């Protein structure tokens, strides 16, 4: 394996960290939105530190080959990465993601049978349209495969009078500047054609979510994802953990990026309300990730 993978040469942009005590267990990690490359390595550093091999795949922000936002992100990145790992002799592959990455890894696990474990922190179970920044809808999917958009739903509020929508946000009960993104995603009309087919997953599944998510409806999505997986009966190991006082930023070592932590604590309602509780939820969720990976039976 190479330390770095290049989009033009290798078909995906990635960073490789070879494990020690758990070397044969490889975690393909997918970032959330707006996370620069080096910040992502710090946020995820606890995974290789625990002995696991890790391949982090970038989809936006990292360099000039990638867009500034998650726009039409190919599932092909993971399909190519799996082929590279298999060629290098790594047979046991997990996926881990937070936020955008959490939804992306559930989609991959529903389509690619080589994935044995999927850990999804604060996911949403509907594919949405791509958005530039937080205000400009791009009328295309956030996810593609084989060069084609996967079906998606519009962020409805962005297709109307944005100034009027912003004024409504300020006066809407339960909403404010701290959960402006959630306001946008709550405007989506959820349609079956754009739903993530979680019932097709056969990998072990760990679902993590805050009880109240400021960014998008992971708090609503996780219970229904769990039910669909249970009802399908294809998964041997399924665990769900809800953090009553956690924020959207879980299962990441936010202490490793002090500047980003300050930003989140100023922006997210739950982080402002009880930062100590959010810190504890992050520590507990990171421990859940490591425990779930350690319990992964590859014998």
mmCIF file of C-alpha atoms in Angstrom:
data_model
loop_
_atom_site.group_PDB
_atom_site.id
_atom_site.type_symbol
_atom_site.label_atom_id
_atom_site.label_comp_id
_atom_site.label_asym_id
_atom_site.label_seq_id
_atom_site.Cartn_x
_atom_site.Cartn_y
_atom_site.Cartn_z
ATOM 1 C CA UNK A 1 0.000 0.000 0.000
ATOM 2 C CA UNK A 2 1.101 3.566 -0.691
ATOM 3 C CA UNK A 3 0.972 6.349 1.876
ATOM 4 C CA UNK A 4 -1.028 8.551 -0.524
ATOM 5 C CA UNK A 5 -3.481 7.857 -3.321
ATOM 6 C CA UNK A 6 -4.130 10.335 -6.096
ATOM 7 C CA UNK A 7 -7.488 10.874 -7.790
ATOM 8 C CA UNK A 8 -6.025 11.049 -11.309
ATOM 9 C CA UNK A 9 -3.569 8.177 -10.936
ATOM 10 C CA UNK A 10 -5.468 5.840 -8.604
ATOM 11 C CA UNK A 11 -9.126 6.732 -9.042
ATOM 12 C CA UNK A 12 -9.537 8.048 -5.512
ATOM 13 C CA UNK A 13 -7.838 10.513 -3.184
ATOM 14 C CA UNK A 14 -6.684 8.823 0.012
ATOM 15 C CA UNK A 15 -4.268 8.454 2.910
ATOM 16 C CA UNK A 16 -3.087 5.062 4.185
ATOM 17 C CA UNK A 17 -2.116 4.183 7.750
ATOM 18 C CA UNK A 18 -0.926 0.629 8.315
ATOM 19 C CA UNK A 19 -2.032 -0.898 11.593
ATOM 20 C CA UNK A 20 -0.064 -2.770 14.214
ATOM 21 C CA UNK A 21 -1.887 -5.072 16.632
ATOM 22 C CA UNK A 22 -5.038 -5.130 14.454
ATOM 23 C CA UNK A 23 -3.305 -4.753 11.097
ATOM 24 C CA UNK A 24 -5.563 -7.167 9.165
ATOM 25 C CA UNK A 25 -8.656 -5.138 10.027
ATOM 26 C CA UNK A 26 -8.861 -2.212 7.606
ATOM 27 C CA UNK A 27 -11.159 0.743 8.203
ATOM 28 C CA UNK A 28 -12.109 2.833 5.170
ATOM 29 C CA UNK A 29 -12.987 6.209 6.705
ATOM 30 C CA UNK A 30 -15.098 8.833 4.938
ATOM 31 C CA UNK A 31 -15.001 12.458 6.167
ATOM 32 C CA UNK A 32 -17.972 14.695 6.801
ATOM 33 C CA UNK A 33 -18.526 17.988 4.988
ATOM 34 C CA UNK A 34 -15.946 20.762 5.061
ATOM 35 C CA UNK A 35 -13.093 18.938 6.795
ATOM 36 C CA UNK A 36 -9.597 19.704 5.495
ATOM 37 C CA UNK A 37 -7.211 16.807 4.966
ATOM 38 C CA UNK A 38 -4.859 17.289 7.926
ATOM 39 C CA UNK A 39 -7.726 18.057 10.292
ATOM 40 C CA UNK A 40 -9.370 14.801 9.262
ATOM 41 C CA UNK A 41 -6.207 12.832 10.020
ATOM 42 C CA UNK A 42 -6.188 14.323 13.532
ATOM 43 C CA UNK A 43 -9.886 13.704 14.117
ATOM 44 C CA UNK A 44 -9.503 10.051 13.084
ATOM 45 C CA UNK A 45 -6.083 9.458 14.629
ATOM 46 C CA UNK A 46 -7.508 7.381 17.473
ATOM 47 C CA UNK A 47 -8.363 4.534 15.065
ATOM 48 C CA UNK A 48 -4.805 3.687 13.860
ATOM 49 C CA UNK A 49 -3.565 4.514 17.370
ATOM 50 C CA UNK A 50 -5.720 1.587 18.559
ATOM 51 C CA UNK A 51 -3.824 -0.677 16.125
ATOM 52 C CA UNK A 52 -6.167 -0.819 13.127
ATOM 53 C CA UNK A 53 -5.198 -0.150 9.526
ATOM 54 C CA UNK A 54 -7.018 2.837 8.056
ATOM 55 C CA UNK A 55 -7.578 4.253 4.582
ATOM 56 C CA UNK A 56 -9.118 7.737 4.626
ATOM 57 C CA UNK A 57 -10.811 8.707 1.359
ATOM 58 C CA UNK A 58 -11.361 12.387 0.593
ATOM 59 C CA UNK A 59 -14.342 13.653 -1.377
ATOM 60 C CA UNK A 60 -14.092 17.447 -1.083
ATOM 61 C CA UNK A 61 -11.934 20.340 0.217
ATOM 62 C CA UNK A 62 -8.655 18.387 0.388
ATOM 63 C CA UNK A 63 -7.035 19.598 -2.840
ATOM 64 C CA UNK A 64 -7.652 21.116 -6.275
ATOM 65 C CA UNK A 65 -8.792 17.770 -7.710
ATOM 66 C CA UNK A 66 -11.796 17.737 -5.365
ATOM 67 C CA UNK A 67 -14.746 20.148 -5.134
ATOM 68 C CA UNK A 68 -15.213 22.538 -2.214
ATOM 69 C CA UNK A 69 -18.399 20.741 -1.156
ATOM 70 C CA UNK A 70 -19.619 17.126 -1.437
ATOM 71 C CA UNK A 71 -20.975 17.374 -4.975
ATOM 72 C CA UNK A 72 -21.729 14.179 -6.935
ATOM 73 C CA UNK A 73 -19.352 12.099 -4.821
ATOM 74 C CA UNK A 74 -18.715 8.753 -6.569
ATOM 75 C CA UNK A 75 -19.286 5.467 -4.751
ATOM 76 C CA UNK A 76 -16.678 4.271 -7.254
ATOM 77 C CA UNK A 77 -14.002 5.671 -4.890
ATOM 78 C CA UNK A 78 -14.724 2.898 -2.418
ATOM 79 C CA UNK A 79 -15.140 0.245 -5.091
ATOM 80 C CA UNK A 80 -11.652 1.098 -6.397
ATOM 81 C CA UNK A 81 -10.200 1.296 -2.889
ATOM 82 C CA UNK A 82 -11.548 -2.170 -2.071
ATOM 83 C CA UNK A 83 -9.845 -3.549 -5.181
ATOM 84 C CA UNK A 84 -6.541 -1.926 -4.149
ATOM 85 C CA UNK A 85 -6.821 -3.358 -0.618
ATOM 86 C CA UNK A 86 -7.642 -6.839 -1.884
ATOM 87 C CA UNK A 87 -4.706 -6.744 -4.297
ATOM 88 C CA UNK A 88 -2.451 -5.833 -1.355
ATOM 89 C CA UNK A 89 -3.738 -8.832 0.607
ATOM 90 C CA UNK A 90 -6.191 -7.079 2.928
ATOM 91 C CA UNK A 91 -9.366 -9.161 3.019
ATOM 92 C CA UNK A 92 -11.241 -7.713 5.994
ATOM 93 C CA UNK A 93 -12.728 -4.292 5.373
ATOM 94 C CA UNK A 94 -14.868 -2.012 7.534
ATOM 95 C CA UNK A 95 -16.269 1.427 6.810
ATOM 96 C CA UNK A 96 -16.584 4.347 9.192
ATOM 97 C CA UNK A 97 -18.141 7.753 8.628
ATOM 98 C CA UNK A 98 -19.607 10.737 10.431
ATOM 99 C CA UNK A 99 -22.388 12.946 8.999
ATOM 100 C CA UNK A 100 -22.044 12.939 5.180
ATOM 101 C CA UNK A 101 -19.560 10.074 5.571
ATOM 102 C CA UNK A 102 -22.037 8.150 7.720
ATOM 103 C CA UNK A 103 -24.691 8.187 5.005
ATOM 104 C CA UNK A 104 -22.102 7.419 2.327
ATOM 105 C CA UNK A 105 -20.813 4.358 4.181
ATOM 106 C CA UNK A 106 -24.344 2.999 4.681
ATOM 107 C CA UNK A 107 -24.932 3.301 0.926
ATOM 108 C CA UNK A 108 -21.640 1.498 0.233
ATOM 109 C CA UNK A 109 -22.476 -1.264 2.718
ATOM 110 C CA UNK A 110 -25.870 -1.709 1.056
ATOM 111 C CA UNK A 111 -24.179 -2.211 -2.338
ATOM 112 C CA UNK A 112 -20.734 -3.757 -1.795
ATOM 113 C CA UNK A 113 -20.685 -7.169 -0.104
ATOM 114 C CA UNK A 114 -16.938 -6.967 0.631
ATOM 115 C CA UNK A 115 -17.680 -4.593 3.529
ATOM 116 C CA UNK A 116 -17.852 -6.655 6.723
ATOM 117 C CA UNK A 117 -18.482 -3.877 9.260
ATOM 118 C CA UNK A 118 -20.111 -0.461 8.914
ATOM 119 C CA UNK A 119 -19.980 2.196 11.618
ATOM 120 C CA UNK A 120 -22.271 5.129 10.957
ATOM 121 C CA UNK A 121 -22.204 8.164 13.264
ATOM 122 C CA UNK A 122 -25.026 10.720 12.832
ATOM 123 C CA UNK A 123 -26.297 9.454 9.442
ATOM 124 C CA UNK A 124 -29.315 10.488 7.398
ATOM 125 C CA UNK A 125 -31.078 7.781 5.388
ATOM 126 C CA UNK A 126 -32.151 9.836 2.358
ATOM 127 C CA UNK A 127 -29.877 11.030 -0.440
ATOM 128 C CA UNK A 128 -30.141 14.792 -0.829
ATOM 129 C CA UNK A 129 -29.158 17.217 -3.553
ATOM 130 C CA UNK A 130 -25.743 18.829 -3.670
ATOM 131 C CA UNK A 131 -25.518 22.305 -2.164
ATOM 132 C CA UNK A 132 -22.782 24.922 -2.587
ATOM 133 C CA UNK A 133 -22.015 26.302 0.854
ATOM 134 C CA UNK A 134 -25.306 26.162 2.736
ATOM 135 C CA UNK A 135 -27.518 28.275 0.476
ATOM 136 C CA UNK A 136 -27.113 27.420 -3.222
ATOM 137 C CA UNK A 137 -28.853 24.252 -4.485
ATOM 138 C CA UNK A 138 -27.057 22.645 -7.435
ATOM 139 C CA UNK A 139 -29.869 20.454 -8.797
ATOM 140 C CA UNK A 140 -27.775 17.298 -8.774
ATOM 141 C CA UNK A 141 -27.225 14.426 -6.378
ATOM 142 C CA UNK A 142 -24.624 14.319 -3.621
ATOM 143 C CA UNK A 143 -23.862 10.720 -4.655
ATOM 144 C CA UNK A 144 -23.089 9.087 -8.005
ATOM 145 C CA UNK A 145 -22.210 5.601 -9.201
ATOM 146 C CA UNK A 146 -20.755 4.660 -12.587
ATOM 147 C CA UNK A 147 -21.108 8.287 -13.668
ATOM 148 C CA UNK A 148 -24.830 8.570 -12.890
ATOM 149 C CA UNK A 149 -26.598 10.482 -10.139
ATOM 150 C CA UNK A 150 -28.313 8.400 -7.492
ATOM 151 C CA UNK A 151 -31.925 9.546 -6.975
ATOM 152 C CA UNK A 152 -32.115 12.453 -4.538
ATOM 153 C CA UNK A 153 -34.529 14.790 -2.793
ATOM 154 C CA UNK A 154 -34.375 18.582 -2.918
ATOM 155 C CA UNK A 155 -33.570 20.763 0.062
ATOM 156 C CA UNK A 156 -36.912 22.476 -0.464
ATOM 157 C CA UNK A 157 -36.280 25.667 1.483
ATOM 158 C CA UNK A 158 -33.395 26.551 -0.855
ATOM 159 C CA UNK A 159 -35.671 26.486 -3.890
ATOM 160 C CA UNK A 160 -37.878 29.287 -2.592
ATOM 161 C CA UNK A 161 -37.296 32.794 -1.253
ATOM 162 C CA UNK A 162 -34.187 32.286 0.886
ATOM 163 C CA UNK A 163 -34.517 35.635 2.676
ATOM 164 C CA UNK A 164 -38.135 34.825 3.522
ATOM 165 C CA UNK A 165 -37.075 31.375 4.647
ATOM 166 C CA UNK A 166 -34.391 32.865 6.874
ATOM 167 C CA UNK A 167 -36.920 35.182 8.526
ATOM 168 C CA UNK A 168 -39.227 32.204 9.121
ATOM 169 C CA UNK A 169 -36.281 30.328 10.654
ATOM 170 C CA UNK A 170 -35.668 33.081 13.198
ATOM 171 C CA UNK A 171 -39.282 32.889 14.392
ATOM 172 C CA UNK A 172 -39.835 29.125 14.105
ATOM 173 C CA UNK A 173 -40.257 27.276 17.383
ATOM 174 C CA UNK A 174 -37.309 25.010 18.127
ATOM 175 C CA UNK A 175 -35.067 26.538 15.456
ATOM 176 C CA UNK A 176 -32.459 29.291 15.351
ATOM 177 C CA UNK A 177 -29.023 30.132 14.009
ATOM 178 C CA UNK A 178 -27.513 27.173 15.906
ATOM 179 C CA UNK A 179 -29.550 24.636 13.953
ATOM 180 C CA UNK A 180 -30.048 26.419 10.635
ATOM 181 C CA UNK A 181 -28.869 23.358 8.682
ATOM 182 C CA UNK A 182 -31.469 21.186 10.400
ATOM 183 C CA UNK A 183 -34.143 23.667 9.312
ATOM 184 C CA UNK A 184 -33.040 23.106 5.729
ATOM 185 C CA UNK A 185 -33.031 19.322 5.893
ATOM 186 C CA UNK A 186 -36.364 19.264 7.717
ATOM 187 C CA UNK A 187 -37.810 20.988 4.652
ATOM 188 C CA UNK A 188 -36.976 17.955 2.496
ATOM 189 C CA UNK A 189 -39.860 15.834 1.249
ATOM 190 C CA UNK A 190 -38.662 12.280 1.870
ATOM 191 C CA UNK A 191 -39.390 10.068 -1.123
ATOM 192 C CA UNK A 192 -38.856 6.324 -1.294
ATOM 193 C CA UNK A 193 -36.834 6.525 -4.515
ATOM 194 C CA UNK A 194 -34.063 8.424 -2.668
ATOM 195 C CA UNK A 195 -34.026 6.303 0.478
ATOM 196 C CA UNK A 196 -30.810 4.492 1.439
ATOM 197 C CA UNK A 197 -31.557 0.771 1.118
ATOM 198 C CA UNK A 198 -30.275 -0.200 4.574
ATOM 199 C CA UNK A 199 -32.242 -3.460 4.482
ATOM 200 C CA UNK A 200 -29.710 -4.762 1.921
ATOM 201 C CA UNK A 201 -26.802 -4.495 4.368
ATOM 202 C CA UNK A 202 -25.233 -7.774 5.494
ATOM 203 C CA UNK A 203 -22.253 -6.282 7.385
ATOM 204 C CA UNK A 204 -22.111 -5.841 11.155
ATOM 205 C CA UNK A 205 -23.622 -2.429 11.950
ATOM 206 C CA UNK A 206 -22.939 0.142 14.669
ATOM 207 C CA UNK A 207 -25.244 3.185 14.621
ATOM 208 C CA UNK A 208 -24.465 6.261 16.717
ATOM 209 C CA UNK A 209 -26.495 9.467 17.031
ATOM 210 C CA UNK A 210 -27.246 12.375 19.355
ATOM 211 C CA UNK A 211 -30.751 12.581 20.835
ATOM 212 C CA UNK A 212 -31.090 15.996 19.163
ATOM 213 C CA UNK A 213 -29.113 16.705 16.000
ATOM 214 C CA UNK A 214 -28.583 20.359 15.039
ATOM 215 C CA UNK A 215 -27.373 19.588 11.521
ATOM 216 C CA UNK A 216 -29.704 17.030 9.970
ATOM 217 C CA UNK A 217 -32.254 14.404 11.141
ATOM 218 C CA UNK A 218 -29.900 11.642 12.310
ATOM 219 C CA UNK A 219 -31.924 11.442 15.537
ATOM 220 C CA UNK A 220 -34.981 10.495 13.464
ATOM 221 C CA UNK A 221 -33.092 8.421 10.905
ATOM 222 C CA UNK A 222 -31.157 6.089 13.217
ATOM 223 C CA UNK A 223 -34.188 4.416 14.867
ATOM 224 C CA UNK A 224 -35.796 3.730 11.498
ATOM 225 C CA UNK A 225 -32.492 2.478 10.022
ATOM 226 C CA UNK A 226 -32.199 0.121 12.995
ATOM 227 C CA UNK A 227 -35.763 -1.148 12.467
ATOM 228 C CA UNK A 228 -35.278 -1.777 8.760
ATOM 229 C CA UNK A 229 -32.065 -3.700 9.395
ATOM 230 C CA UNK A 230 -33.689 -5.754 12.165
ATOM 231 C CA UNK A 231 -36.739 -6.509 10.046
ATOM 232 C CA UNK A 232 -34.544 -7.636 7.127
ATOM 233 C CA UNK A 233 -32.758 -10.118 9.394
ATOM 234 C CA UNK A 234 -29.506 -10.183 7.389
ATOM 235 C CA UNK A 235 -27.171 -8.676 10.002
ATOM 236 C CA UNK A 236 -25.617 -10.778 12.774
ATOM 237 C CA UNK A 237 -24.323 -7.929 14.915
ATOM 238 C CA UNK A 238 -26.304 -4.706 15.233
ATOM 239 C CA UNK A 239 -25.870 -2.082 17.931
ATOM 240 C CA UNK A 240 -27.391 1.387 18.312
ATOM 241 C CA UNK A 241 -26.278 4.025 20.817
ATOM 242 C CA UNK A 242 -28.087 7.344 21.298
ATOM 243 C CA UNK A 243 -26.336 10.108 23.253
ATOM 244 C CA UNK A 244 -28.907 12.187 25.192
ATOM 245 C CA UNK A 245 -26.554 15.166 25.504
ATOM 246 C CA UNK A 246 -24.313 14.688 22.503
ATOM 247 C CA UNK A 247 -24.033 16.852 19.394
ATOM 248 C CA UNK A 248 -23.785 16.098 15.678
ATOM 249 C CA UNK A 249 -19.999 15.848 16.124
ATOM 250 C CA UNK A 250 -19.558 12.400 17.669
ATOM 251 C CA UNK A 251 -16.987 9.609 17.280
ATOM 252 C CA UNK A 252 -14.292 12.139 16.305
ATOM 253 C CA UNK A 253 -11.370 13.334 18.432
ATOM 254 C CA UNK A 254 -12.324 17.008 18.396
ATOM 255 C CA UNK A 255 -9.737 17.753 21.103
ATOM 256 C CA UNK A 256 -7.060 17.055 18.476
ATOM 257 C CA UNK A 257 -8.266 20.089 16.475
ATOM 258 C CA UNK A 258 -8.736 22.925 19.017
ATOM 259 C CA UNK A 259 -9.655 25.553 16.408
ATOM 260 C CA UNK A 260 -12.379 23.353 14.924
ATOM 261 C CA UNK A 261 -13.642 22.539 18.419
ATOM 262 C CA UNK A 262 -14.023 26.243 19.237
ATOM 263 C CA UNK A 263 -15.926 26.738 15.990
ATOM 264 C CA UNK A 264 -18.333 23.879 16.757
ATOM 265 C CA UNK A 265 -18.890 25.123 20.295
ATOM 266 C CA UNK A 266 -19.868 28.533 18.943
ATOM 267 C CA UNK A 267 -22.050 27.165 16.159
ATOM 268 C CA UNK A 268 -24.000 24.138 17.434
ATOM 269 C CA UNK A 269 -26.784 24.546 20.001
ATOM 270 C CA UNK A 270 -25.917 21.419 21.984
ATOM 271 C CA UNK A 271 -22.214 22.313 22.063
ATOM 272 C CA UNK A 272 -23.050 25.778 23.451
ATOM 273 C CA UNK A 273 -25.567 24.440 25.959
ATOM 274 C CA UNK A 274 -23.437 21.723 27.558
ATOM 275 C CA UNK A 275 -19.900 21.420 26.128
ATOM 276 C CA UNK A 276 -18.780 19.006 28.861
ATOM 277 C CA UNK A 277 -21.619 16.597 28.038
ATOM 278 C CA UNK A 278 -20.789 16.805 24.327
ATOM 279 C CA UNK A 279 -17.137 16.053 25.122
ATOM 280 C CA UNK A 280 -18.208 13.001 27.138
ATOM 281 C CA UNK A 281 -20.448 11.798 24.313
ATOM 282 C CA UNK A 282 -17.488 12.050 21.940
ATOM 283 C CA UNK A 283 -15.214 10.069 24.271
ATOM 284 C CA UNK A 284 -17.873 7.429 24.837
ATOM 285 C CA UNK A 285 -18.653 7.156 21.118
ATOM 286 C CA UNK A 286 -14.961 6.798 20.210
ATOM 287 C CA UNK A 287 -14.748 3.961 22.743
ATOM 288 C CA UNK A 288 -17.809 2.356 21.136
ATOM 289 C CA UNK A 289 -16.111 2.504 17.722
ATOM 290 C CA UNK A 290 -12.928 0.849 18.992
ATOM 291 C CA UNK A 291 -14.827 -1.813 20.967
ATOM 292 C CA UNK A 292 -17.007 -2.676 17.969
ATOM 293 C CA UNK A 293 -13.950 -3.039 15.736
ATOM 294 C CA UNK A 294 -12.154 -5.189 18.318
ATOM 295 C CA UNK A 295 -15.169 -7.476 18.592
ATOM 296 C CA UNK A 296 -15.197 -7.959 14.802
ATOM 297 C CA UNK A 297 -14.511 -11.663 14.265
ATOM 298 C CA UNK A 298 -12.218 -12.265 11.273
ATOM 299 C CA UNK A 299 -11.250 -15.837 12.163
#
